[in-house]
Short mmCIF file of C-alpha atoms in Angstrom, two decimals:
data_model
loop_
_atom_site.label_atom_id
_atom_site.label_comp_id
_atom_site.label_asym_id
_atom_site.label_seq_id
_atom_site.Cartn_x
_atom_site.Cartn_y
_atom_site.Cartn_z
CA UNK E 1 -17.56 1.38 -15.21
CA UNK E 2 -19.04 1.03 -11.67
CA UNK E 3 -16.56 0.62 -9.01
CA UNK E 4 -16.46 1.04 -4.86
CA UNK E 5 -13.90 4.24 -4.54
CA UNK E 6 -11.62 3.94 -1.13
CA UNK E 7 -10.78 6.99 0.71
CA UNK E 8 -8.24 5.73 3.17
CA UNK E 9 -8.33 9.02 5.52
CA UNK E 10 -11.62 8.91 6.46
CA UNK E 11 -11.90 5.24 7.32
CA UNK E 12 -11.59 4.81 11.22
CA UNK E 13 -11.18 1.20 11.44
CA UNK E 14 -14.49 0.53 12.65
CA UNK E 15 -15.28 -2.75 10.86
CA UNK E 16 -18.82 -2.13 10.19
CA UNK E 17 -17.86 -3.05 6.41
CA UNK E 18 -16.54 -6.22 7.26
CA UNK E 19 -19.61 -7.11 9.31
CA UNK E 20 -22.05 -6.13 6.42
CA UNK E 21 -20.08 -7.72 3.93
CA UNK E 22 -20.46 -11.11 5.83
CA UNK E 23 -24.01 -10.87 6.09
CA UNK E 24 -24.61 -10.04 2.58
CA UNK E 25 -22.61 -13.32 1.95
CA UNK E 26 -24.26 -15.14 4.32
CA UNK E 27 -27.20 -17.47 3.65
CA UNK E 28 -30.10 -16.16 5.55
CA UNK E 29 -28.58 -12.65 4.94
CA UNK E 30 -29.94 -12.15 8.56
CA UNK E 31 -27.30 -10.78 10.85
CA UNK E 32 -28.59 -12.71 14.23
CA UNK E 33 -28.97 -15.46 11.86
CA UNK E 34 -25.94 -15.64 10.30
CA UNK E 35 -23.97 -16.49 13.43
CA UNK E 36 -25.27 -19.91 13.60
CA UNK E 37 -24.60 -21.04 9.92
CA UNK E 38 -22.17 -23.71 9.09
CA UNK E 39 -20.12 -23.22 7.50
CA UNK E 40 -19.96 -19.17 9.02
CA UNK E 41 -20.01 -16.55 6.54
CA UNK E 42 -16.57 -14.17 6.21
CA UNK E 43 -15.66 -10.71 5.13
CA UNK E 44 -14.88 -10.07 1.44
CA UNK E 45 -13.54 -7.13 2.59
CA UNK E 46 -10.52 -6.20 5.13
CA UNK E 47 -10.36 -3.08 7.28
CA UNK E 48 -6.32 -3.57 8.04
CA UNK E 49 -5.63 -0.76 11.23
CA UNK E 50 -3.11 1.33 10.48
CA UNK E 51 -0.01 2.96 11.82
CA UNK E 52 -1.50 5.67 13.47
CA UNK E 53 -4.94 5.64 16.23
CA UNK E 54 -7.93 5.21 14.72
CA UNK E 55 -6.57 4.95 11.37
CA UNK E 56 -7.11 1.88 9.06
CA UNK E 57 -7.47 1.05 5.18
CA UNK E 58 -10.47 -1.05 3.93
CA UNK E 59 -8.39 -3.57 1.47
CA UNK E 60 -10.85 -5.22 -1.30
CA UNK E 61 -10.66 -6.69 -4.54
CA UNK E 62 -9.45 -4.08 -7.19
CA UNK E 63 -11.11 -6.60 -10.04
CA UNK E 64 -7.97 -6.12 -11.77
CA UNK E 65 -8.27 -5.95 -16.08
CA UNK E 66 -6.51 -7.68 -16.41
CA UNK E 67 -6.61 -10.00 -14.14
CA UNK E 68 -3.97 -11.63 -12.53
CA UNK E 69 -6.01 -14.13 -10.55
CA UNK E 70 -7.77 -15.02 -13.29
CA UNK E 71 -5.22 -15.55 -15.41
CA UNK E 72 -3.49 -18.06 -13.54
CA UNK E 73 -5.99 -20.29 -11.88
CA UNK E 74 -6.31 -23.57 -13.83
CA UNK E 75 -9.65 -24.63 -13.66
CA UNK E 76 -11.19 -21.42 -14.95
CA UNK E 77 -12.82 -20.73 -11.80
CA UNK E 78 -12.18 -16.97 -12.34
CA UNK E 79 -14.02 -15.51 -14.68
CA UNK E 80 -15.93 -12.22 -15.33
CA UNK E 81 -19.48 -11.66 -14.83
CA UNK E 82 -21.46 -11.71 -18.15
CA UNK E 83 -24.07 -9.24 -17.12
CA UNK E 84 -21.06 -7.00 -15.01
CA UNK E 85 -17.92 -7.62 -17.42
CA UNK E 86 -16.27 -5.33 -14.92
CA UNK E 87 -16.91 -7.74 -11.64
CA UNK E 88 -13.95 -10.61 -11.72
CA UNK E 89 -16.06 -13.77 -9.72
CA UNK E 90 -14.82 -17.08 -8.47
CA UNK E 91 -17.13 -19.97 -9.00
CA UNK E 92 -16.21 -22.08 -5.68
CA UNK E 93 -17.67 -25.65 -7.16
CA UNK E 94 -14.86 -24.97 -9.93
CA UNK E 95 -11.85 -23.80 -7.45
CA UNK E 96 -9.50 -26.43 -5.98
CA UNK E 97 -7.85 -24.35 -3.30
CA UNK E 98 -4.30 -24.32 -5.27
CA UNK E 99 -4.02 -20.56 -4.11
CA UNK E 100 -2.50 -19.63 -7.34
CA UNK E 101 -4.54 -16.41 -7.47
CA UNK E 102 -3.52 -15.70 -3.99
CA UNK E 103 -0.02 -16.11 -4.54
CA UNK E 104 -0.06 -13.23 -7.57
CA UNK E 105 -3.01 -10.74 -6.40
CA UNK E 106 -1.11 -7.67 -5.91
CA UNK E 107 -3.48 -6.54 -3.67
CA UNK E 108 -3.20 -9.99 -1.13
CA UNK E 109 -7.15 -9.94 -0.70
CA UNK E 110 -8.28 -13.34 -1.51
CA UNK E 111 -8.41 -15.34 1.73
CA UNK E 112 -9.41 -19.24 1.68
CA UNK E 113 -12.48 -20.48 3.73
CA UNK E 114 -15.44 -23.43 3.78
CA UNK E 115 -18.15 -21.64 1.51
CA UNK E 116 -21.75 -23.27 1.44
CA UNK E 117 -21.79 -23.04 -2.04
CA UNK E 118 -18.78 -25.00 -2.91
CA UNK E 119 -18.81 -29.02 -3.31
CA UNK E 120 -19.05 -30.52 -0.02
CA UNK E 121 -18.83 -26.92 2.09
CA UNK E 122 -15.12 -27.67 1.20
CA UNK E 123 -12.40 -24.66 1.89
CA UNK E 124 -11.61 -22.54 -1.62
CA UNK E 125 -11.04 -19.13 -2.62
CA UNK E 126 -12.53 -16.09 -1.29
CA UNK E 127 -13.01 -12.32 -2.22
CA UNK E 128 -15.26 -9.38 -3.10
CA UNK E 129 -17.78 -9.82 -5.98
CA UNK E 130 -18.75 -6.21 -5.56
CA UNK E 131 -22.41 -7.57 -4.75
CA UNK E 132 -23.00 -8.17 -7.92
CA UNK E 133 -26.51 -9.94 -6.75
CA UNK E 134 -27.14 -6.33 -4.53
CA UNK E 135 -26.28 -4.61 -7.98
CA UNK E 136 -28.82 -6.56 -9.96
CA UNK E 137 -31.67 -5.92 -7.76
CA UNK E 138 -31.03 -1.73 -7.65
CA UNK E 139 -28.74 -2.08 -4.58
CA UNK E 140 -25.30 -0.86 -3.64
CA UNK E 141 -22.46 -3.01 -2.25
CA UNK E 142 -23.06 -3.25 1.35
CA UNK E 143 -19.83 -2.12 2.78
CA UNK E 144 -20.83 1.34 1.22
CA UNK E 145 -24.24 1.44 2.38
CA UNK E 146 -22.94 0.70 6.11
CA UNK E 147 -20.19 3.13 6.25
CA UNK E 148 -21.15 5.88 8.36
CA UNK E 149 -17.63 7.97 7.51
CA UNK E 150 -18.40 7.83 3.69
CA UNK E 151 -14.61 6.02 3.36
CA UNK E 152 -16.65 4.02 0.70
CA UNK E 153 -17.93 5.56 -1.85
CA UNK E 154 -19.86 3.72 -5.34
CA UNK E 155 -20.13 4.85 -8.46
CA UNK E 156 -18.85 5.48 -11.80
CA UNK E 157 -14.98 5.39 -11.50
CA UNK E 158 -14.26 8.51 -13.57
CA UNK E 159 -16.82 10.73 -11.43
CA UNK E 160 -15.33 8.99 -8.18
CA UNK E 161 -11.84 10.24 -9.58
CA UNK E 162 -13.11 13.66 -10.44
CA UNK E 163 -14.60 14.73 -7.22
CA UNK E 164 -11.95 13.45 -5.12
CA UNK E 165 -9.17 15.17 -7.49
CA UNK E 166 -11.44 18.60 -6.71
CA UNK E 167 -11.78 17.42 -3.17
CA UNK E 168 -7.91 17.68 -2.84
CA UNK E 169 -7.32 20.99 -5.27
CA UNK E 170 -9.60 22.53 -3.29
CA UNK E 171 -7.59 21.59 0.26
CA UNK E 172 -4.17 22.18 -0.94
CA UNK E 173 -5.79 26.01 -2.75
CA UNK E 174 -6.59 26.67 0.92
CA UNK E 175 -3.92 25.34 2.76
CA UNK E 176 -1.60 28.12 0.30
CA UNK E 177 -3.90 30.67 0.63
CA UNK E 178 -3.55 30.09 4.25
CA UNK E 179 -0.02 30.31 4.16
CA UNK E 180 0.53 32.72 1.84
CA UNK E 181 -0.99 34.97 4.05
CA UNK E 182 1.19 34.85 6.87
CA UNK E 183 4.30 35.83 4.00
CA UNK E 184 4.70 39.37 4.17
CA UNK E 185 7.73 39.37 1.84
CA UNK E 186 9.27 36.97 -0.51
CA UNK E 187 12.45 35.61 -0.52
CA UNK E 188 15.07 37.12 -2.03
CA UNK E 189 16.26 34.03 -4.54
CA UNK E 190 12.43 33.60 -5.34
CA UNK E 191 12.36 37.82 -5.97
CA UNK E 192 15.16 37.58 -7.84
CA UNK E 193 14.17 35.30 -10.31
CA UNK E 194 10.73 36.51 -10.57
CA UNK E 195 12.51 40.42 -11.88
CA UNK E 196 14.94 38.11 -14.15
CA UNK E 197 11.85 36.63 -15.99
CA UNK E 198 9.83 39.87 -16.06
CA UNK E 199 12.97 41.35 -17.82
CA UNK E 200 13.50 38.32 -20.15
CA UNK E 201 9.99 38.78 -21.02
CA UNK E 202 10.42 42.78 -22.03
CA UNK E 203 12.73 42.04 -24.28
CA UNK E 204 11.39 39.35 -25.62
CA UNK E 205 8.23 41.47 -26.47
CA UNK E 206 10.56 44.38 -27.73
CA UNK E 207 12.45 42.20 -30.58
CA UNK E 208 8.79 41.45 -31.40
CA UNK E 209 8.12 44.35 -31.97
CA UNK E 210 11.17 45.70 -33.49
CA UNK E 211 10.89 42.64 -36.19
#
């Protein structure tokens, strides 16, 4: 399963993600271009600036299985992609606004706006479809192609997971080795017990042996 992996402390807050996300939204998928379309294409995707300077988290759709959004919405509007079973979509000619799936996302990232696709340009439910039409032609989701700080990453979730578990084992290995150097003794508790289970396991071997 294909997903787009969020590292939270590299993103800067730039926005670049939300711009590209737009425009690969948009209609003329032209970014001059899109700034004159009505209705105006929005982000799928929501760089929220955090606590601390230049900090920020990129908050997307998680496409939930299952679903919660999908679930609850009463016009079946939310449904998965056939071809990308993994990709939770919202048809917007379907969705009548009832924010439903807004109210129990547990990630609060569907947003309502006028979408060109829905009846009438009218104002339903919005959020990431991973760019599932980017995906079918070879592509990757734009946000991740823009991101310059590799805070976005796409691929299989389980290699995602792996290298960013290594990523980490390896910092915290070197952040001990770093301070274990600067130990020159332990302390005496942690010495203490350390001789207690040396000793325990002596004569744990002897009665081994003496059996």
């Amino acid at each position: 399963m294909k997903t787009v992996f969020v590292h939270p402390e590299r993103c800067i807050g730039c926005k670049q993600c939300e711009v590209a996300c737009a425009v690969a939204h948009s209609q003329t998928k032209n970014l001059f271009l899109s700034v004159f379309e009505t209705p105006p294409p929005k982000p799928r995707i929501h760089a929220e600036p955090g606590l601390a300077l230049n900090t920020a988290f990129p908050n997307k759709c998680r496409h939930c299985n299952p679903a919660p959004c999908m679930t609850v919405c009463p016009t079946a509007a939310i449904q998965r992609a056939v071809d990308h079973p993994e990709i939770v979509l919202i048809e917007a000619r379907k969705c009548i606004a009832c924010a439903m799936c807004a109210m129990v996302c547990p990630f609060d990232v569907i947003t309502y706006h006028p979408v060109a696709a829905a009846l009438g340009k009218a104002t339903v439910a919005v959020k990431c479809d991973h760019c599932i039409e980017r995906q079918r032609q070879g592509s990757t989701p734009a946000c991740v192609e823009v991101c310059k700080v590799n805070a976005l990453e796409f691929g299989e979730v389980n290699e995602l997971v792996k290298s960013a578990r290594t990523r980490y084992s390896q910092a915290v290995s070197l952040a001990v080795a770093q301070v274990s150097s600067e130990i020159t003794a332990l302390p005496v508790n942690v010495d203490a017990w350390r001789r207690l289970g040396a000793a325990i396991t002596h004569l744990n071997a002897d009665g081994k042996k003496g059996a």
